[in-house]
Amino acid sequence: HIITKKQGPTFCQFQGFWCRSSLVPNIISFQKHFQALDDDIIVASKPKAGTTWLKALVFTIVNRARFSLSNSPLNLTNPHKLIPYLEITVYGQDHIPDLTSIPSPRLFATHLPFAVLAESSIKQAKSRIVYVTRNPLDIIVSFWHFIRGIECPDWPLVECFEMFCRGEEGFGPFWDHALGYWKESSEKPHKVLFLKYEHLKENPIQQIKRIAEFIGFPFSVEEERAGAIEEIKTFCSFSNMKDLVGNMTGTMGRLHIQPKELFRKGEVGDHINYLSPSAIERFCKIVEEKLSGSGLAYDLPC
Ligand code: A3P
């Protein structure tokens, strides 16, 4: 079942979620061939939830004993190259990579819903997943800007909004994606750390400590006293990453995304500047209904 829109991106339904049809062979290859190791760390998210930021944080936390911040590979290399997406860049239709020589812990990322991760791999290994989610209204606005910037300059916001209401956006529906990781994090808190973009913005120090502890790289008292967490916060901040990564040359992936497209405003609540009160109310009702009884809630204005 393929939806074709003149001005917007095209997604197809596959294994109960929506994605670009070009990704299907990669997803199948990833599901079939990827062997998770117990110390793998997987960054999981829906696009526009704060993935780039989380990748920068995880990479910096894990590698802080190897590289000082001034020597960090992040000064020269895009976070999406340092922590690649398994189903987008690592696996391809004709490409089964040998990942066995990557030093431990291996860092990977995925936008796939938890439900479609292979049973015998990430789910069974002791590998850990750090998931970031975000107010879906801000995701809609961020996604719309992003797609307009990279491929569909004339895409009306209303079309993007309606697509999210139907749950037919890439890796959507939003609610299924969030609920899959939420349920796993509630049942197996050692397996999935469930983060919110808004909490990262509100209290980055506390959230960086949480991430570090969860992935097995806690900060020592000496590090804390020396201000290591504060330094990582500043290094991975929106303004620093926008300067560093946003000015890098070269494009990423099949869509030839320019690094600068990864950074826009980096704020909470920007949807208010784009969506009408009635649209916001309508979407909130849908989300509220879909999440009801799950214990998962967003700070939505309804
Ligand atoms: P906005 O479009 O609202 O500005 P992703 O990395 O998952 O694609 O998410 C992109 C969103 O995260 C964009 O949101 C982008 O500006 C924001 N972002 C990127 N890096 C960030 C950082 N270091 N701190 C805060 N927000 C960041």
Coordinates of C-alpha atoms in Angstrom, one line a residue, residues 72-79 81-82 241-252 257-260 262-263:
S72 CA 37.2 14.3 19.8
P73 CA 36.3 12.9 16.4
L74 CA 33.1 14.9 16.7
N75 CA 35.2 18.0 15.9
L76 CA 35.7 16.6 12.4
T77 CA 33.0 13.9 11.9
N78 CA 29.2 14.1 11.8
P79 CA 27.6 12.2 14.8
K81 CA 28.8 8.8 10.8
L82 CA 30.2 8.0 14.3
M241 CA 27.2 21.3 17.5
K242 CA 25.6 23.6 15.0
D243 CA 28.9 25.4 14.6
L244 CA 30.9 22.3 14.5
V245 CA 28.8 19.8 12.5
G246 CA 26.6 22.3 10.7
N247 CA 29.7 23.7 9.0
M248 CA 31.1 20.3 7.9
T249 CA 31.2 19.7 4.2
G250 CA 29.9 16.7 2.3
T251 CA 26.4 15.2 2.4
M252 CA 24.9 12.2 4.1
I257 CA 21.4 15.7 3.5
Q258 CA 23.7 18.6 4.3
P259 CA 25.0 18.6 7.9
K260 CA 23.5 22.1 8.5
L262 CA 20.3 18.7 11.2
F263 CA 20.1 22.0 13.2

